CSV table of C-alpha atoms and ligand atoms in Angstrom, one decimal:
chain,number,residue,atom,x,y,z
A,1,UNK,CA,32.0,177.5,41.0
A,2,UNK,CA,30.3,176.2,37.3
A,3,UNK,CA,33.4,173.9,34.7
A,4,UNK,CA,31.8,172.4,31.5
A,5,UNK,CA,33.7,169.6,29.8
A,6,UNK,CA,33.2,169.1,25.9
A,7,UNK,CA,34.7,165.8,24.2
A,8,UNK,CA,34.0,165.1,20.3
A,9,UNK,CA,32.2,162.1,18.9
A,10,UNK,CA,34.5,160.4,16.8
A,11,UNK,CA,34.9,159.2,13.1
A,12,UNK,CA,36.8,155.7,12.3
A,13,UNK,CA,38.9,156.4,9.1
A,14,UNK,CA,40.3,153.1,8.5
A,15,UNK,CA,40.5,149.8,11.1
A,16,UNK,CA,37.2,148.9,11.9
A,17,UNK,CA,36.4,145.9,14.0
A,18,UNK,CA,40.1,145.8,14.9
A,19,UNK,CA,40.2,147.0,18.0
A,20,UNK,CA,38.9,144.5,20.4
A,21,UNK,CA,42.0,142.1,19.5
A,22,UNK,CA,44.9,144.0,19.6
A,23,UNK,CA,44.9,145.8,16.3
A,24,UNK,CA,45.2,149.4,14.6
A,25,UNK,CA,42.3,151.9,14.9
A,26,UNK,CA,43.1,155.6,12.9
A,27,UNK,CA,40.1,157.6,14.1
A,28,UNK,CA,39.4,161.6,14.5
A,29,UNK,CA,38.2,163.5,17.0
A,30,UNK,CA,34.8,165.7,15.3
A,31,UNK,CA,33.3,169.2,15.8
A,32,UNK,CA,30.3,167.2,17.0
A,33,UNK,CA,29.7,166.4,20.6
A,34,UNK,CA,29.0,166.6,24.1
A,35,UNK,CA,29.6,168.6,26.4
A,36,UNK,CA,28.7,168.6,30.3
A,37,UNK,CA,28.0,171.8,33.0
A,38,UNK,CA,29.0,171.4,36.3
A,39,UNK,CA,29.9,172.0,39.7
A,40,UNK,CA,30.2,170.1,43.0
A,41,UNK,CA,27.5,168.2,45.1
A,42,UNK,CA,26.8,165.8,47.5
A,43,UNK,CA,25.7,163.3,45.2
A,44,UNK,CA,25.3,162.6,41.9
A,45,UNK,CA,22.6,164.3,40.5
A,46,UNK,CA,22.9,164.8,35.8
A,47,UNK,CA,19.9,165.9,33.5
A,48,UNK,CA,20.0,165.4,29.6
A,49,UNK,CA,17.9,167.7,27.4
A,50,UNK,CA,18.6,164.7,24.9
A,51,UNK,CA,16.3,162.0,24.3
A,52,UNK,CA,19.4,159.0,24.6
A,53,UNK,CA,17.0,156.3,26.3
A,54,UNK,CA,19.2,155.0,29.1
A,55,UNK,CA,21.9,157.4,29.2
A,56,UNK,CA,21.7,157.4,33.6
A,57,UNK,CA,23.0,154.0,33.1
A,58,UNK,CA,26.7,155.5,31.6
A,59,UNK,CA,26.9,157.8,34.6
A,60,UNK,CA,26.6,154.6,37.1
A,61,UNK,CA,29.1,152.7,35.5
A,62,UNK,CA,31.8,155.6,35.1
A,63,UNK,CA,31.5,156.3,38.6
A,64,UNK,CA,31.6,152.9,39.7
A,65,UNK,CA,35.1,152.2,37.1
A,66,UNK,CA,36.6,155.0,38.9
A,67,UNK,CA,35.6,154.4,42.2
A,68,UNK,CA,37.0,150.5,41.1
A,69,UNK,CA,40.5,152.8,40.5
A,70,UNK,CA,40.4,154.9,44.1
A,71,UNK,CA,38.5,158.1,42.6
A,72,UNK,CA,36.7,159.2,46.1
A,73,UNK,CA,32.5,159.5,45.9
A,74,UNK,CA,32.3,163.1,45.3
A,75,UNK,CA,29.0,163.8,43.6
A,76,UNK,CA,28.1,166.4,41.0
A,77,UNK,CA,25.2,168.1,39.6
A,78,UNK,CA,25.0,169.5,36.5
A,79,UNK,CA,23.2,169.1,32.6
A,80,UNK,CA,24.2,167.4,29.2
A,81,UNK,CA,24.0,169.3,25.9
A,82,UNK,CA,24.9,167.2,22.9
A,83,UNK,CA,25.3,168.1,19.2
A,84,UNK,CA,25.8,164.1,18.3
A,85,UNK,CA,23.3,162.1,17.3
A,86,UNK,CA,22.8,159.5,18.8
A,87,UNK,CA,23.2,156.4,17.2
A,88,UNK,CA,24.6,156.9,13.7
A,89,UNK,CA,27.6,155.7,14.4
A,90,UNK,CA,29.8,158.7,15.8
A,91,UNK,CA,30.9,157.6,19.4
A,92,UNK,CA,28.4,159.4,21.3
A,93,UNK,CA,28.5,157.2,24.2
A,94,UNK,CA,31.9,157.2,24.2
A,95,UNK,CA,32.1,160.8,24.2
A,96,UNK,CA,29.0,160.7,27.0
A,97,UNK,CA,31.7,158.5,29.5
A,98,UNK,CA,33.9,160.9,28.3
A,99,UNK,CA,32.1,163.6,29.6
A,100,UNK,CA,31.1,162.1,32.8
A,101,UNK,CA,34.9,160.0,33.5
A,102,UNK,CA,36.3,164.0,33.1
A,103,UNK,CA,33.5,165.6,35.6
A,104,UNK,CA,33.9,163.2,38.2
A,105,UNK,CA,37.5,163.0,37.9
A,106,UNK,CA,37.5,167.3,38.3
A,107,UNK,CA,35.7,167.4,41.2
A,108,UNK,CA,37.9,164.9,43.5
A,109,UNK,CA,40.6,166.0,42.5
A,110,UNK,CA,41.2,162.7,40.3
A,111,UNK,CA,44.4,162.5,37.8
A,112,UNK,CA,43.9,159.8,35.5
A,113,UNK,CA,46.2,159.5,33.1
A,114,UNK,CA,44.2,159.8,29.7
A,115,UNK,CA,44.6,155.8,28.2
A,116,UNK,CA,43.6,155.1,31.4
A,117,UNK,CA,40.8,157.2,31.6
A,118,UNK,CA,40.4,156.0,27.6
A,119,UNK,CA,40.8,152.1,29.5
A,120,UNK,CA,37.8,152.7,32.0
A,121,UNK,CA,35.5,154.7,30.2
A,122,UNK,CA,36.1,151.1,27.9
A,123,UNK,CA,35.0,148.8,31.0
A,124,UNK,CA,32.0,151.2,32.0
A,125,UNK,CA,30.8,150.6,28.6
A,126,UNK,CA,30.8,146.5,28.8
A,127,UNK,CA,29.7,147.3,32.4
A,128,UNK,CA,26.6,150.3,31.3
A,129,UNK,CA,25.3,147.6,27.9
A,130,UNK,CA,26.9,144.7,28.5
A,131,UNK,CA,29.0,144.5,24.4
A,132,UNK,CA,32.2,144.0,24.8
A,133,UNK,CA,33.2,147.1,22.4
A,134,UNK,CA,37.1,148.1,22.1
A,135,UNK,CA,38.7,150.9,23.2
A,136,UNK,CA,37.6,152.3,20.0
A,137,UNK,CA,36.0,155.3,20.7
A,138,UNK,CA,37.3,156.3,24.2
A,139,UNK,CA,40.7,157.6,23.2
A,140,UNK,CA,39.7,159.3,20.3
A,141,UNK,CA,37.2,160.9,22.3
A,142,UNK,CA,39.6,161.5,24.7
A,143,UNK,CA,43.4,161.5,22.3
A,144,UNK,CA,42.9,163.3,18.8
A,145,UNK,CA,44.0,166.1,18.4
A,146,UNK,CA,43.2,169.2,15.5
A,147,UNK,CA,44.2,169.1,11.9
A,148,UNK,CA,45.5,164.6,12.5
A,149,UNK,CA,44.7,161.3,12.9
A,150,UNK,CA,45.0,159.6,15.9
A,151,UNK,CA,46.9,155.8,14.9
A,152,UNK,CA,46.4,153.9,18.0
A,153,UNK,CA,47.8,150.4,18.0
A,154,UNK,CA,45.2,148.1,20.9
A,155,UNK,CA,47.6,146.2,21.2
A,156,UNK,CA,50.1,147.9,22.5
A,157,UNK,CA,48.9,150.8,23.5
A,158,UNK,CA,51.0,153.2,21.8
A,159,UNK,CA,50.2,155.8,19.6
A,160,UNK,CA,50.8,158.4,17.7
A,161,UNK,CA,49.6,161.0,15.3
A,162,UNK,CA,48.9,161.2,11.9
A,163,UNK,CA,48.2,164.6,10.1
A,164,UNK,CA,45.9,164.9,7.1
A,165,UNK,CA,46.0,166.6,4.3
A,166,UNK,CA,44.3,170.4,5.1
A,167,UNK,CA,43.1,169.7,1.0
A,168,UNK,CA,41.1,167.0,1.4
A,169,UNK,CA,37.6,167.5,2.8
A,170,UNK,CA,36.2,163.6,5.5
A,171,UNK,CA,32.3,163.8,5.2
A,172,UNK,CA,30.2,161.7,7.0
A,173,UNK,CA,26.5,161.0,6.0
A,174,UNK,CA,24.3,159.2,8.1
A,175,UNK,CA,21.7,156.6,6.6
A,176,UNK,CA,19.2,156.8,9.1
A,177,UNK,CA,18.9,153.5,9.4
A,178,UNK,CA,20.0,152.9,13.9
A,179,UNK,CA,21.2,149.9,15.2
A,180,UNK,CA,22.0,149.1,19.2
A,181,UNK,CA,25.0,146.7,18.9
A,182,UNK,CA,23.1,145.5,22.6
A,183,UNK,CA,20.6,144.1,19.8
A,184,UNK,CA,23.1,143.8,17.2
A,185,UNK,CA,25.7,141.2,15.8
A,186,UNK,CA,28.3,143.0,17.4
A,187,UNK,CA,29.4,140.4,20.3
A,188,UNK,CA,28.3,137.2,18.2
A,189,UNK,CA,31.6,138.2,15.8
A,190,UNK,CA,33.9,138.8,18.6
A,191,UNK,CA,33.0,135.4,19.5
A,192,UNK,CA,33.3,133.9,16.0
A,193,UNK,CA,36.8,136.8,15.7
A,194,UNK,CA,38.0,134.4,18.4
A,195,UNK,CA,37.1,131.2,17.6
A,196,UNK,CA,38.7,131.8,14.7
A,197,UNK,CA,37.0,131.9,12.4
A,198,UNK,CA,38.7,132.2,8.8
A,199,UNK,CA,36.6,135.3,7.1
A,200,UNK,CA,36.7,137.7,10.3
A,201,UNK,CA,40.4,136.7,10.8
A,202,UNK,CA,41.1,137.5,7.0
A,203,UNK,CA,38.8,141.3,8.1
A,204,UNK,CA,41.3,141.6,10.2
A,205,UNK,CA,44.7,140.7,9.3
A,206,UNK,CA,43.6,142.8,5.8
A,207,UNK,CA,42.2,145.6,7.7
A,208,UNK,CA,45.0,145.7,10.0
A,209,UNK,CA,47.3,145.8,6.9
A,210,UNK,CA,45.1,148.6,5.0
A,211,UNK,CA,45.8,151.3,8.1
A,212,UNK,CA,49.4,150.7,7.5
A,213,UNK,CA,48.7,151.3,4.2
A,214,UNK,CA,46.5,154.3,4.8
A,215,UNK,CA,48.8,155.8,7.2
A,216,UNK,CA,52.3,155.5,4.2
A,217,UNK,CA,50.0,157.3,2.0
A,218,UNK,CA,49.1,160.1,4.3
A,219,UNK,CA,52.4,160.1,5.0
A,220,UNK,CA,54.0,160.7,1.9
A,221,UNK,CA,51.0,162.7,0.1
A,222,UNK,CA,50.1,160.3,-1.7
A,223,UNK,CA,45.9,160.5,-1.7
A,224,UNK,CA,45.4,159.2,-4.2
A,225,UNK,CA,45.1,155.8,-2.5
A,226,UNK,CA,43.2,156.4,-0.3
A,227,UNK,CA,40.4,155.1,-2.6
A,228,UNK,CA,41.0,151.9,-3.6
A,229,UNK,CA,41.7,151.1,0.4
A,230,UNK,CA,38.9,152.9,1.5
A,231,UNK,CA,37.3,150.5,-1.4
A,232,UNK,CA,38.6,146.9,0.1
A,233,UNK,CA,37.7,147.9,3.1
A,234,UNK,CA,34.3,148.6,2.7
A,235,UNK,CA,34.1,145.2,0.4
A,236,UNK,CA,35.5,143.2,3.5
A,237,UNK,CA,33.6,144.8,6.1
A,238,UNK,CA,30.6,143.8,4.3
A,239,UNK,CA,31.7,140.3,2.7
A,240,UNK,CA,34.4,138.6,5.2
A,241,UNK,CA,33.2,140.1,8.5
A,242,UNK,CA,29.3,140.8,7.5
A,243,UNK,CA,28.5,143.7,9.8
A,244,UNK,CA,27.4,146.4,6.5
A,245,UNK,CA,23.7,146.4,4.8
A,246,UNK,CA,22.0,147.2,1.6
A,247,UNK,CA,21.3,150.9,2.8
A,248,UNK,CA,25.6,151.5,3.6
A,249,UNK,CA,26.8,149.7,0.3
A,250,UNK,CA,24.6,152.1,-1.7
A,251,UNK,CA,25.6,155.2,0.5
A,252,UNK,CA,29.1,153.8,-0.5
A,253,UNK,CA,28.2,153.8,-3.8
A,254,UNK,CA,25.9,156.8,-4.2
A,255,UNK,CA,28.5,159.2,-2.1
A,256,UNK,CA,31.3,158.4,-5.4
A,257,UNK,CA,29.3,158.4,-7.8
A,258,UNK,CA,28.0,162.7,-6.1
A,259,UNK,CA,31.8,163.2,-6.5
A,260,UNK,CA,34.1,161.4,-3.8
A,261,UNK,CA,37.4,159.8,-4.5
A,262,UNK,CA,36.9,157.4,-1.2
A,263,UNK,CA,34.4,156.1,0.7
A,264,UNK,CA,33.5,153.1,3.4
A,265,UNK,CA,31.5,152.6,6.3
A,266,UNK,CA,32.8,153.1,9.3
A,267,UNK,CA,31.9,152.6,13.2
A,268,UNK,CA,30.2,148.9,14.6
A,269,UNK,CA,28.6,148.4,11.6
A,270,UNK,CA,24.5,147.7,11.2
A,271,UNK,CA,23.3,150.5,10.0
A,272,UNK,CA,24.8,154.1,11.1
A,273,UNK,CA,27.1,155.9,8.9
A,274,UNK,CA,29.4,156.4,5.6
A,275,UNK,CA,32.4,158.0,6.2
A,276,UNK,CA,34.5,159.7,2.6
A,277,UNK,CA,36.6,162.2,1.6
A,278,UNK,CA,36.8,164.9,-1.1
A,279,UNK,CA,38.8,167.5,-2.6
A,280,UNK,CA,38.0,170.2,-0.6
A,281,UNK,CA,36.6,172.8,-2.8
A,282,UNK,CA,33.9,170.0,-3.3
A,283,UNK,CA,32.8,169.2,-0.2
A,284,UNK,CA,29.8,170.9,-0.3
A,285,UNK,CA,28.9,169.5,-3.3
A,286,UNK,CA,28.9,166.3,-2.8
A,287,UNK,CA,27.8,166.7,0.6
A,288,UNK,CA,24.3,168.1,-0.7
A,289,UNK,CA,24.7,166.1,-4.6
A,290,UNK,CA,24.1,162.9,-1.7
A,291,UNK,CA,21.0,164.3,-0.7
A,292,UNK,CA,21.8,161.8,2.5
A,293,UNK,CA,22.1,164.0,6.1
A,294,UNK,CA,25.8,164.2,6.6
A,295,UNK,CA,28.7,166.3,7.6
A,296,UNK,CA,32.0,168.3,6.6
A,297,UNK,CA,34.0,166.7,9.6
A,298,UNK,CA,36.5,168.9,11.5
A,299,UNK,CA,39.5,166.7,13.5
A,300,UNK,CA,39.6,168.6,17.1
A,301,UNK,CA,41.0,168.4,20.2
A,302,UNK,CA,40.6,165.5,22.8
A,303,UNK,CA,38.6,166.7,25.6
A,304,UNK,CA,38.7,169.4,27.0
A,305,UNK,CA,37.4,171.0,30.7
A,306,UNK,CA,37.5,174.9,30.5
A,307,UNK,CA,35.1,177.0,33.7
A,308,UNK,CA,33.2,178.8,32.9
A,309,UNK,CA,34.1,182.7,31.7
A,310,UNK,CA,37.6,181.4,31.3
A,311,UNK,CA,40.3,180.0,28.1
A,312,UNK,CA,39.7,176.0,27.6
A,313,UNK,CA,42.8,173.9,28.1
A,314,UNK,CA,43.0,170.7,27.3
A,315,UNK,CA,41.5,168.2,30.4
B,1,GLA,C1,31.7,150.4,17.8
B,1,GLA,C2,32.9,149.9,19.1
B,1,GLA,C3,34.4,149.7,18.8
B,1,GLA,C4,34.7,149.4,17.6
B,1,GLA,C5,33.6,149.3,16.1
B,1,GLA,C6,34.1,149.3,15.1
B,1,GLA,O1,32.4,152.0,17.5
B,1,GLA,O2,32.6,150.7,20.3
B,1,GLA,O3,35.0,150.3,20.1
B,1,GLA,O4,35.1,148.4,18.0
B,1,GLA,O5,32.9,149.5,17.0
B,1,GLA,O6,35.8,149.1,14.7
């Protein structure tokens, strides 16, 4: 019997570099993602058409983390497919971990609650690439909800969904600048934060507050408030946290000039993508006006599993 899982990528609306210090994040799961079609097998043997270098190490790392949780050692044979650009800051490695984890749990009939699974995948990320990243990407891929953003407190692991307005479109623009967190300043930023470096701490404190004001604005339908909040977030990531780049700064400016009412870098930084908000009716024009590679993204449900030929279910 063949089964498929679909694990979406994510865009973080706001709450950047806050997850690993127990702060607030506000991501959506997006329609771009990774599909793994698989069946039970003696060993773990996956094929991928993707050129993503080193994806096999994530398979090994996820299997090891699930074994530590007590998953029986049942293998899978299968095929990975992705429409998520790697390195663009859209959570491609988190989605890969989630897809593998759900498939391995399915064949072993091993149940893990979604947040616990997200944490296991986060540990797998750290095991696979040695980067001390937070739980943002994996939680978004598992817990996203159609039409809503996920408000997650990474300290308490409490979460709830915040409905998004229908008349606002979310754009992702890819700077084309590629980062690998292994070689980037990601780990260094985390160490500086933990050492109490004042600008780094100020970024996190003000960014957590910006997540709260964003949620409050969404809840009263005041989307006009989001422009200044996104601008302050980008400036703080650029000046206090120093994870933006001139290319990302320029893309934010271009996107605002093209008619977006809010724009900021998203994800880990050092390249990757920006996120922008526009009136829904203007989204395609704004996207074209930037001249950049990009997507109008939709908030979709988190990872799902289905038997080939049957209706899709939440995993
Ligand atoms: C990367 C990490 C996340 C998070 C973001 C920054 O995407 O994987 O855990 O820290 O950077 O918000």
